[in-house]
PDB file of C-alpha atoms in Angstrom:
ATOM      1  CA  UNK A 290      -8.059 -40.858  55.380  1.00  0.00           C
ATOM      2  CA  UNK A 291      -6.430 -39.253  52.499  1.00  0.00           C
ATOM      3  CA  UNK A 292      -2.568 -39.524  51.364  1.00  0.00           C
ATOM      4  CA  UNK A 293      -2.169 -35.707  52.574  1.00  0.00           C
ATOM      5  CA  UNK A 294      -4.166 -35.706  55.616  1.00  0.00           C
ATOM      6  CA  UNK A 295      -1.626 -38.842  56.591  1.00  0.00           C
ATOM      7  CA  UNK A 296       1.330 -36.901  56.203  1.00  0.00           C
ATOM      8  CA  UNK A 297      -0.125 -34.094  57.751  1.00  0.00           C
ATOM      9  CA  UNK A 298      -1.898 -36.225  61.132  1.00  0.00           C
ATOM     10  CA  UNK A 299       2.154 -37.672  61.342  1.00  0.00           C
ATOM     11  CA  UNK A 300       3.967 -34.538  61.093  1.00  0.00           C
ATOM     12  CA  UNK A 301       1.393 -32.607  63.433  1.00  0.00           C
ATOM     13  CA  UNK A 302       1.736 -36.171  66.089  1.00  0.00           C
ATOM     14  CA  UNK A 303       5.639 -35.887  65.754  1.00  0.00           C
ATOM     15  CA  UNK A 304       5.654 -32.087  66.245  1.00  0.00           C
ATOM     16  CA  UNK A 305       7.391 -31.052  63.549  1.00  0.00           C
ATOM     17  CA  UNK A 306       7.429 -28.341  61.221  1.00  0.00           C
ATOM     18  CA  UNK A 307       7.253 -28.640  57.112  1.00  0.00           C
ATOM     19  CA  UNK A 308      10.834 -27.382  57.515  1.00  0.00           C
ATOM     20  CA  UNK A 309      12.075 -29.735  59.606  1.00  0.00           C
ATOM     21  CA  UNK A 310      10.029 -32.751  57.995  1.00  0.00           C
ATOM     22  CA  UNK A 311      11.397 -32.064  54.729  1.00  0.00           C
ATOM     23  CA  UNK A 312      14.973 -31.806  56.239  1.00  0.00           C
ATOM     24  CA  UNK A 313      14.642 -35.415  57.671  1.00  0.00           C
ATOM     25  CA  UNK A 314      12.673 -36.956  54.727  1.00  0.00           C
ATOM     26  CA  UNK A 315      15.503 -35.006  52.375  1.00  0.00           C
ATOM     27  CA  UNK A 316      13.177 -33.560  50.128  1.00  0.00           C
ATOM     28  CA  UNK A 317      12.225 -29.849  49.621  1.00  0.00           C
ATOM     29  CA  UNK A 318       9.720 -28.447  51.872  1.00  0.00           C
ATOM     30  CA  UNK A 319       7.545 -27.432  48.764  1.00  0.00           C
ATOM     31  CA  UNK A 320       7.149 -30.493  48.288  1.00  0.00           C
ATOM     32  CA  UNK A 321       5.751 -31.491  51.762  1.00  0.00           C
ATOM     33  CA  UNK A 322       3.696 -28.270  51.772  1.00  0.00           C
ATOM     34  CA  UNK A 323       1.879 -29.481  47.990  1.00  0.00           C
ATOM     35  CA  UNK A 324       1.502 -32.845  49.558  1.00  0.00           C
ATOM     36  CA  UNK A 325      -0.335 -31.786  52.543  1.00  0.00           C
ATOM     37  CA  UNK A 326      -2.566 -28.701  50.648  1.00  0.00           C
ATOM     38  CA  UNK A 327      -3.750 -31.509  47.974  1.00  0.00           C
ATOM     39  CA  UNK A 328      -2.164 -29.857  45.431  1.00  0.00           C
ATOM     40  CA  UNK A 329       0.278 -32.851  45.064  1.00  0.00           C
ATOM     41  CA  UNK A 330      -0.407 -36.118  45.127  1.00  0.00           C
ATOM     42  CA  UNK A 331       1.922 -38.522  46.255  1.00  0.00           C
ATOM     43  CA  UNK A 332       3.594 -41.816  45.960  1.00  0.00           C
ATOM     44  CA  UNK A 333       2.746 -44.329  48.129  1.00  0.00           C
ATOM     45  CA  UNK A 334       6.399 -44.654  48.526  1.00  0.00           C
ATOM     46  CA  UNK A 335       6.830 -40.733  49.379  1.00  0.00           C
ATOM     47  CA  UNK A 336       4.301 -40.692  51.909  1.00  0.00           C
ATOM     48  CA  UNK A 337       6.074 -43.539  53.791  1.00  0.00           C
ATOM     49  CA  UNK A 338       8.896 -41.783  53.536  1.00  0.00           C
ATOM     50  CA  UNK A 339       7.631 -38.861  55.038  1.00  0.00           C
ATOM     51  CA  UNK A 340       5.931 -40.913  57.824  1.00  0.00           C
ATOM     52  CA  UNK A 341       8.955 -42.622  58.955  1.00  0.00           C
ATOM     53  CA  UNK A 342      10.423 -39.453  58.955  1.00  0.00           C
ATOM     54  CA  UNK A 343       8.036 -38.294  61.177  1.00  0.00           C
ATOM     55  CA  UNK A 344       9.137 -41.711  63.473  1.00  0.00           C
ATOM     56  CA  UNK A 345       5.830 -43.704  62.135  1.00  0.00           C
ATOM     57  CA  UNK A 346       4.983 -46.659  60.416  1.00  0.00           C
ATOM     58  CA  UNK A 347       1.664 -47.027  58.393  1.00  0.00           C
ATOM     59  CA  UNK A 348       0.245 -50.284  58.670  1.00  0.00           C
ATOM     60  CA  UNK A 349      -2.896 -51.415  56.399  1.00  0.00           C
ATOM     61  CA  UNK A 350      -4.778 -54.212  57.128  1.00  0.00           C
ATOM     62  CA  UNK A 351      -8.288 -55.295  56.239  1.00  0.00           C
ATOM     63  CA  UNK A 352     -11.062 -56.320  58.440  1.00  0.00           C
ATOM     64  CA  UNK A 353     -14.821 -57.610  58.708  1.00  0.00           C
ATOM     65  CA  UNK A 354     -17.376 -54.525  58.379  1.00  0.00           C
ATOM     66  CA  UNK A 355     -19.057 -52.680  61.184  1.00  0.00           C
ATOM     67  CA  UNK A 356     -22.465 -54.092  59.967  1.00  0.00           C
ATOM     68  CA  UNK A 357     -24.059 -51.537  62.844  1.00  0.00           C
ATOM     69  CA  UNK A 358     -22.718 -48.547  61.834  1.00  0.00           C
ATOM     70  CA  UNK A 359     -23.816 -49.745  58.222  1.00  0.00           C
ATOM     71  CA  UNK A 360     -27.481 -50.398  59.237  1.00  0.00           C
ATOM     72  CA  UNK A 361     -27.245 -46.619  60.733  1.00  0.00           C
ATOM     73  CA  UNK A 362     -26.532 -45.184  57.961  1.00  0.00           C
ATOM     74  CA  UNK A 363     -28.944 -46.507  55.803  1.00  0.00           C
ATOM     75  CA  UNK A 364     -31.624 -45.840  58.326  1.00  0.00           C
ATOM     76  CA  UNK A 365     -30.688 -42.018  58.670  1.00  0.00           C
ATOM     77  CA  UNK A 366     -30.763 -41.937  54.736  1.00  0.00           C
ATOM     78  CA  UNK A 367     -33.817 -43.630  54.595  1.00  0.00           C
ATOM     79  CA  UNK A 368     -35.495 -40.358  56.798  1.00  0.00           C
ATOM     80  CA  UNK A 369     -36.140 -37.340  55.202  1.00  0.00           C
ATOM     81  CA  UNK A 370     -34.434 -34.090  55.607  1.00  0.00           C
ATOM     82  CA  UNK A 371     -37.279 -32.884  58.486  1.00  0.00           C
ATOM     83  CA  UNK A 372     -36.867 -36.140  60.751  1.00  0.00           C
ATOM     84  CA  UNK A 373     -32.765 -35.933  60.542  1.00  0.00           C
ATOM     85  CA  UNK A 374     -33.564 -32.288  61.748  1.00  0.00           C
ATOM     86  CA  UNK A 375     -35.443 -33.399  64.942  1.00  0.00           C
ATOM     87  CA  UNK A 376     -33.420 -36.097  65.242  1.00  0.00           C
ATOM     88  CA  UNK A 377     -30.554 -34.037  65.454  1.00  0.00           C
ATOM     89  CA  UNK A 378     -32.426 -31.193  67.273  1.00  0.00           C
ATOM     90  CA  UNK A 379     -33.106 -33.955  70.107  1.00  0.00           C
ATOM     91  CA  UNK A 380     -29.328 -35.012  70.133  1.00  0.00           C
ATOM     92  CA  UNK A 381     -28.771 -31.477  70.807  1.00  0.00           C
ATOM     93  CA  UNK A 382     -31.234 -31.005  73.824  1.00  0.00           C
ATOM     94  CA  UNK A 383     -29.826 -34.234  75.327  1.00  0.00           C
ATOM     95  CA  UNK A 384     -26.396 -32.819  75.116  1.00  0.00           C
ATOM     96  CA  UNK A 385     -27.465 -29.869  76.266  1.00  0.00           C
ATOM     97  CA  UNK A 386     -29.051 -30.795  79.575  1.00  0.00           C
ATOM     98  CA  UNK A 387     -26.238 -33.285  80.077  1.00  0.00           C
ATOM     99  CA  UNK A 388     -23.206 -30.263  79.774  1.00  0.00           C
ATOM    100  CA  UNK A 389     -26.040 -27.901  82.422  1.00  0.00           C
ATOM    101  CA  UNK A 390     -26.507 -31.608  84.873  1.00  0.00           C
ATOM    102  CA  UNK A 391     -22.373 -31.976  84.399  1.00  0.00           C
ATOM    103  CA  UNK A 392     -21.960 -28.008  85.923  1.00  0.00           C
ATOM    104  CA  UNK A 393     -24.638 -27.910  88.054  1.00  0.00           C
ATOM    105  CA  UNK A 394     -22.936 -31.273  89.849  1.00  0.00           C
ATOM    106  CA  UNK A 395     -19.233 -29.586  89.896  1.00  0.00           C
ATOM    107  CA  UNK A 396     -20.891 -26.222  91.480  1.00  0.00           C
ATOM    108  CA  UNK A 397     -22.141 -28.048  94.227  1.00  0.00           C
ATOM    109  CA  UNK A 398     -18.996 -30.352  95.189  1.00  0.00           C
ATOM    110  CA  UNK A 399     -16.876 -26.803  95.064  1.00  0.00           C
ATOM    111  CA  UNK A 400     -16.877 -25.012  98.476  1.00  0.00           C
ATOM    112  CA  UNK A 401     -18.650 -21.374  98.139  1.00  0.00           C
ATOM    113  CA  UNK A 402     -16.725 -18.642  98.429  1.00  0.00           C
ATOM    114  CA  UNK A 403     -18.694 -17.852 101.632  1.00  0.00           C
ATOM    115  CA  UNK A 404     -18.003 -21.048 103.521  1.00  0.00           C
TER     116      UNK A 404
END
């Protein structure tokens, strides 16, 4: 996740506006609006600022790889373009006829209108 994308994910969670962001973090609300287009990059130190003004904390902390979704990616890089195209193509059919079995289900537990 990106500096920007952080202070925009807290503001959005907190429901606040630039505006009223800036207000609390006392800064101008340029200066939130740069952060959170890119144009801007902050301190570490502003964008804690601006996420406890949003009523967050950011916490960093390190931890042991996901070693699966590692191995996955190497194995859909290792395919070429075509197979990641069926692959994906299958994904899609799956989902597909999972969303039709999901509706066909609910139309059957709902009374008809004729009953």
């Amino acid at each position: 996740m990106t500096l920007q994308s952080l202070v925009r994910e807290a503001r959005k969670r907190a429901g606040l506006t630039q505006v009223v962001l800036a207000a609390q973090a006392g800064v101008p609300q340029s200066t939130v609006a740069r952060i959170e287009s890119g144009s801007q990059t902050p301190s570490t130190a502003m964008v804690e600022r601006l996420v406890r003004a949003c009523g967050f904390e950011i916490r960093v902390g390190l931890g042991e790889p996901d070693t699966g979704t590692l191995s996955m990616f190497e194995r859909t890089l290792s395919r070429t373009p075509t197979q990641r195209l069926a692959d994906a193509t299958r994904a899609a059919r799956f989902v597909l006829k999972g969303r039709d079995a999901l509706l066909d289900a609910r139309s059957r537990l709902r009374p008809s209108a004729n009953s």
